[in-house]
Coordinates of C-alpha atoms in Angstrom, one line a residue:
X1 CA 21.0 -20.7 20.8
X2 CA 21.7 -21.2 17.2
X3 CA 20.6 -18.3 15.0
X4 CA 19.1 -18.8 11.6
X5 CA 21.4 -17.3 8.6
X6 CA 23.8 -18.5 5.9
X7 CA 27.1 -20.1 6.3
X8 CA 28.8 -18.7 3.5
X9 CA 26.4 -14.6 3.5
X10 CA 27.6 -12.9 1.0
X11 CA 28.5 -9.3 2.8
X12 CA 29.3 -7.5 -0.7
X13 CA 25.8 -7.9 -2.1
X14 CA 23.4 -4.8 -2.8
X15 CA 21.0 -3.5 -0.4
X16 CA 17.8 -3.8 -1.4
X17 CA 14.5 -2.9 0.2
X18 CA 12.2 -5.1 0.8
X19 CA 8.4 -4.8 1.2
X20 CA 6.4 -8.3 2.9
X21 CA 2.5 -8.6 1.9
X22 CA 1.1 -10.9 4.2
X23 CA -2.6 -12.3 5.0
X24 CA -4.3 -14.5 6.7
X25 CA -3.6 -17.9 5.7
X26 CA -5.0 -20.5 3.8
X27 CA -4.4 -24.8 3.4
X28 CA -2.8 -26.4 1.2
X29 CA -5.6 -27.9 -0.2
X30 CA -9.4 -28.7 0.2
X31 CA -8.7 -32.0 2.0
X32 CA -9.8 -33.3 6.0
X33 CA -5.7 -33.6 6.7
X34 CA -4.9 -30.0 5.8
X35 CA -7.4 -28.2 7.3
X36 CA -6.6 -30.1 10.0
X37 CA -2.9 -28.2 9.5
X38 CA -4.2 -25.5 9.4
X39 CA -6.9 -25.2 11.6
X40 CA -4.4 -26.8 14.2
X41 CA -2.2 -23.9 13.8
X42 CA -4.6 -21.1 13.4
X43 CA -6.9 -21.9 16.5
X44 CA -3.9 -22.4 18.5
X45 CA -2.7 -18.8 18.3
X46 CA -3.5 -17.4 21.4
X47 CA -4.4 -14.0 19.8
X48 CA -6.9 -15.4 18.1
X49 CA -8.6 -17.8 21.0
X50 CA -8.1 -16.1 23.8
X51 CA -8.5 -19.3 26.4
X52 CA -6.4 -20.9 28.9
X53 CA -3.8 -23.3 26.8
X54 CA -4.5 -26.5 29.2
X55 CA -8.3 -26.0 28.8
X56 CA -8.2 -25.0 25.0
X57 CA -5.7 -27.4 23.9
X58 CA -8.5 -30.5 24.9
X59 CA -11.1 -28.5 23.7
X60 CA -9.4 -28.1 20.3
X61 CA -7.5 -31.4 19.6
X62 CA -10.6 -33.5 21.8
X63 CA -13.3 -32.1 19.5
X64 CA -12.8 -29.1 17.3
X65 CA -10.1 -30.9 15.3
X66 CA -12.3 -34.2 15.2
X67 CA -15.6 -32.6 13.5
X68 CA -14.6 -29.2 11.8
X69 CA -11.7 -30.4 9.1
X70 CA -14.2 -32.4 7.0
X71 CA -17.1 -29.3 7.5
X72 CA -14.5 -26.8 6.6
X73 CA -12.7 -29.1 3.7
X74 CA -15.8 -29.0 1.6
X75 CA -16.6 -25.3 2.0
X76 CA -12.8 -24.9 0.3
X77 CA -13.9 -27.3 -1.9
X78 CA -16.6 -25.6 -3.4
X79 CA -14.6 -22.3 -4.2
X80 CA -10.9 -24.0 -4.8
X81 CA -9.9 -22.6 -7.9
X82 CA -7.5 -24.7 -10.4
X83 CA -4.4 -22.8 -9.6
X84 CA -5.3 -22.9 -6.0
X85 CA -6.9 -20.9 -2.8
X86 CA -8.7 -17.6 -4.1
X87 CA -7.0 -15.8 -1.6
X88 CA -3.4 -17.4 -1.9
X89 CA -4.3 -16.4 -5.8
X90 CA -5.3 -13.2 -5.1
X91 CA -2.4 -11.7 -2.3
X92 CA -0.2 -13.6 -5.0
X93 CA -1.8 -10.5 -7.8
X94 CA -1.6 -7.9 -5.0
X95 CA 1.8 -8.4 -4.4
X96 CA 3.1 -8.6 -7.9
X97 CA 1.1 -5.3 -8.5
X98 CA 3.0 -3.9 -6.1
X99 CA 6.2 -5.1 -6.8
X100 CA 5.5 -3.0 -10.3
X101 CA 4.6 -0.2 -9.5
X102 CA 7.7 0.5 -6.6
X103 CA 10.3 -1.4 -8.8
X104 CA 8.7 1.4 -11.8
X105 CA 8.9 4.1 -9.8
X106 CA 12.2 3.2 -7.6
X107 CA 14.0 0.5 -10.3
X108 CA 14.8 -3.2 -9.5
X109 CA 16.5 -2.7 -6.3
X110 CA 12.8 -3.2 -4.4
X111 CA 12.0 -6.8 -3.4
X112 CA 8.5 -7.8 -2.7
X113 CA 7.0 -10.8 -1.4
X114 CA 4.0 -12.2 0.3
X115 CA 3.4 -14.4 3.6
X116 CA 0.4 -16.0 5.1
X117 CA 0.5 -15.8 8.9
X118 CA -0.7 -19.3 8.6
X119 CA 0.0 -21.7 6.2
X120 CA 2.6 -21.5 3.5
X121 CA 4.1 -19.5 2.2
X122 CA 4.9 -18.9 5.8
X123 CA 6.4 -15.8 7.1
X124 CA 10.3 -16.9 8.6
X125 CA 10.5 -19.0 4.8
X126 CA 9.9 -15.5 3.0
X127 CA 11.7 -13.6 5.6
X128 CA 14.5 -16.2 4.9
X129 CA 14.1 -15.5 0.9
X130 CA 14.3 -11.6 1.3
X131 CA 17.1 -11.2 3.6
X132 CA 19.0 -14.3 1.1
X133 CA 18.3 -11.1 -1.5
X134 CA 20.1 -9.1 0.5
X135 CA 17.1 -7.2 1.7
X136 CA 18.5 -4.5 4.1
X137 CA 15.0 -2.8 4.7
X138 CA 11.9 -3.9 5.6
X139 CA 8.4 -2.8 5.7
X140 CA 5.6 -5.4 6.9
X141 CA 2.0 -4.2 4.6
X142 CA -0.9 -6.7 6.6
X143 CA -3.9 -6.7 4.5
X144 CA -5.8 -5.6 7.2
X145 CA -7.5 -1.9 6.7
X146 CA -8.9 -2.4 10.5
X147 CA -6.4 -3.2 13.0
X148 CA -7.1 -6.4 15.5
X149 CA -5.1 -8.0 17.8
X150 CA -6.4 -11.0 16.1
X151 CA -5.0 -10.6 13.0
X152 CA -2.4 -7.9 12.4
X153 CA -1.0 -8.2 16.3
X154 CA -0.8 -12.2 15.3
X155 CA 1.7 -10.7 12.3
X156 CA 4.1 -8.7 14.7
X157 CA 4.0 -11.6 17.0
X158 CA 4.8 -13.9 13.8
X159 CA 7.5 -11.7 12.7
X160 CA 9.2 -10.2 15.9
X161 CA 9.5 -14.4 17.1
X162 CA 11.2 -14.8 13.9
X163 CA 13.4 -12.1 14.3
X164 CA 14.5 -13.8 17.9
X165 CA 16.1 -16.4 16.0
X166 CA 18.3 -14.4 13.2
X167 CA 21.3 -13.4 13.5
X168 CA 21.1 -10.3 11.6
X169 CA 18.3 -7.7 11.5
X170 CA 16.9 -5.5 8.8
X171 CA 16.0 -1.7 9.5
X172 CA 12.1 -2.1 10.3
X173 CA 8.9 -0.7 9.6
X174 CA 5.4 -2.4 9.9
X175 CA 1.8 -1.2 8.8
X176 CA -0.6 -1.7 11.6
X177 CA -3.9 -0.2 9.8
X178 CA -5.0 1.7 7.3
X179 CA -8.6 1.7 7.6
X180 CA -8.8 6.0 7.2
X181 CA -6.3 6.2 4.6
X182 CA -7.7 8.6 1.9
X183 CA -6.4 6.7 -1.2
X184 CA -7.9 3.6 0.3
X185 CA -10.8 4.9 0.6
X186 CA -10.8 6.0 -3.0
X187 CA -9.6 2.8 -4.1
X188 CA -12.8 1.7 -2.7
X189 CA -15.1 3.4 -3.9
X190 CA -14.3 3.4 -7.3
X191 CA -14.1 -0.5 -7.0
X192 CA -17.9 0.0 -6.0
X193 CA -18.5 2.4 -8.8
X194 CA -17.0 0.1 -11.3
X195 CA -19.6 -3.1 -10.0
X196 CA -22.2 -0.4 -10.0
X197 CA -21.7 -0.2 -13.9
X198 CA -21.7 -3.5 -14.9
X199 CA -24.5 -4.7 -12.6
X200 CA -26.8 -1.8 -11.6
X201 CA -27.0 0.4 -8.8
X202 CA -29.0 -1.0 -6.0
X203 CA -31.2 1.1 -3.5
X204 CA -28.5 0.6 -0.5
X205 CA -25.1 -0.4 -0.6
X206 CA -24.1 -2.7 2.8
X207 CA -20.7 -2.8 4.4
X208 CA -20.2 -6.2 5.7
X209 CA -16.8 -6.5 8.3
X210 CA -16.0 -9.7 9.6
X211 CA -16.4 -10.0 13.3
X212 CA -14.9 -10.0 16.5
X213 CA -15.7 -10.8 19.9
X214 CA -17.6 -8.0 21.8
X215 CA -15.3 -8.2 24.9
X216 CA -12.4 -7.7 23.0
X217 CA -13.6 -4.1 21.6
X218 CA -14.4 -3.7 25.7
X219 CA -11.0 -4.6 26.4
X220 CA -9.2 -1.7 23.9
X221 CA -9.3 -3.7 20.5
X222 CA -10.1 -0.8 18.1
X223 CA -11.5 -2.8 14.9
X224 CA -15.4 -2.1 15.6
X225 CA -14.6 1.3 15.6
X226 CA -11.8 1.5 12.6
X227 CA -14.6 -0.2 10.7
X228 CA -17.2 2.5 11.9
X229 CA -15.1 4.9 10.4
X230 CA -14.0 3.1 7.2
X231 CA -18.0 3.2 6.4
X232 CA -18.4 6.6 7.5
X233 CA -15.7 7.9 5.3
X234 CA -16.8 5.8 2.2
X235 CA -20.5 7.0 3.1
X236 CA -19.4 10.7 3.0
X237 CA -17.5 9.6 -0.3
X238 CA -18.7 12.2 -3.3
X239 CA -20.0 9.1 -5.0
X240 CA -22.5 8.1 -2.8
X241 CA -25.8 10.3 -1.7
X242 CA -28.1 7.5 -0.7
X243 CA -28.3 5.0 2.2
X244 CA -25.4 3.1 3.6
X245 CA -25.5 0.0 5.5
X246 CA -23.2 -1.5 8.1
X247 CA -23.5 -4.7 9.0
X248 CA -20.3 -6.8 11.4
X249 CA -20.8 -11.0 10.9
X250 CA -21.3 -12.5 14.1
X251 CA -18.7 -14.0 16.3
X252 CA -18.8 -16.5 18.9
X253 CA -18.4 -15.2 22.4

């Protein structure tokens, strides 16, 4: 097996540490042939479909990827922004906040960078970047509060496959949740607060979670209940003394 690395590494560098933001994913653009990229490569991850590969693959390629690129091209379409996907844009603002407030309080030898899981800027390019900057240690922040094997599972797959192929291998630490940690929840709520003044505050405030398949909470997936509990805390949040509604999106069985 050849291993990924330099030819010409530069051993006498300065180790840094490095922090990875990654997300979801996103296309390249709002067009039928990239979404067909992407949805070709999302769909296909077998933590998020959890289907035989024979009978999935003709499902996908012998109707999904025939019908849903145009739907789905035109839904990006009407939110595209001029520099790009909102939330290419946005983990792009995330990650440079970061990246100031640990280079402020721990100076410039901090790297941080950002990854989709699907999509570019891919995860082995960045991981490529980081350890080229002589990135020594690693922790992996998915912006996932709730864990799900669907998403932040799909991340350590993503990044322990990379791993299989490099030569050399940073100390590593990765963030699986952080749907009960106390300044997130703060950060939260004062986000709330903050709409709360500009717009007015409403009668009931509703928690909406994107969902998951009800089997795979039966299985041992904890996201229903880490969402549960992200609401409860934010309920029981000094800020807010009236109703709280919780409300998961639908997903296809």
């Amino acid at each position: 097996m050849a291993y990924k690395g330099s030819e010409n590494f530069r051993h006498n560098q300065p180790e840094r540490l490095g922090v990875l933001v990654t997300n979801l994913g996103t296309p390249d653009a709002p067009t039928t042939p990239a979404l067909r990229r992407y949805l070709a490569e999302f769909l296909w991850d077998p933590r998020v479909v959890e289907v035989p590969r024979p009978i999935w693959w003709l499902i996908l390629h012998g109707v999904i990827l025939r019908i849903r690129p145009k739907r789905s091209a035109e839904a990006y379409a009407s939110v595209w922004q001029p520099e790009g996907s909102p939330l290419l844009t946005h983990t792009a603002n995330q990650a440079e906040g970061i990246r100031k407030a640990l280079q402020e309080k721990y100076g410039p030898n901090v790297r941080v960078g950002f990854a989709m899981r699907y999509g570019n800027p891919s995860i082995p390019k960045v991981l490529e970047e980081m350890q080229q900057q002589g990135v020594r240690k690693l922790l992996v922040l998915p912006l996932y509060p709730q864990y799900s094997a669907s998403t932040t599972a799909s991340t350590f797959d993503a990044i322990a496959h990379d791993f299989t192929r490099r030569r050399w291998l940073p100390d590593f630490r990765f963030i699986s949740h952080y749907h009960d940690y106390a300044p997130y929840i703060e950060a939260m709520a004062q986000h709330i607060e903050a709409f709360w003044k500009e717009h007015g505050r409403k009668d009931k405030l509703i928690l909406s979670y994107h969902g998951v398949p009800r089997k795979y909470l039966l299985r041992g997936d904890p996201y229903h209940c880490e969402c549960h509990k992200t609401s409860r805390l934010l309920a029981e949040h000094a800020a807010f003394c009236h109703a709280l509604a919780l409300a998961l999106s639908e997903a296809l069985e």
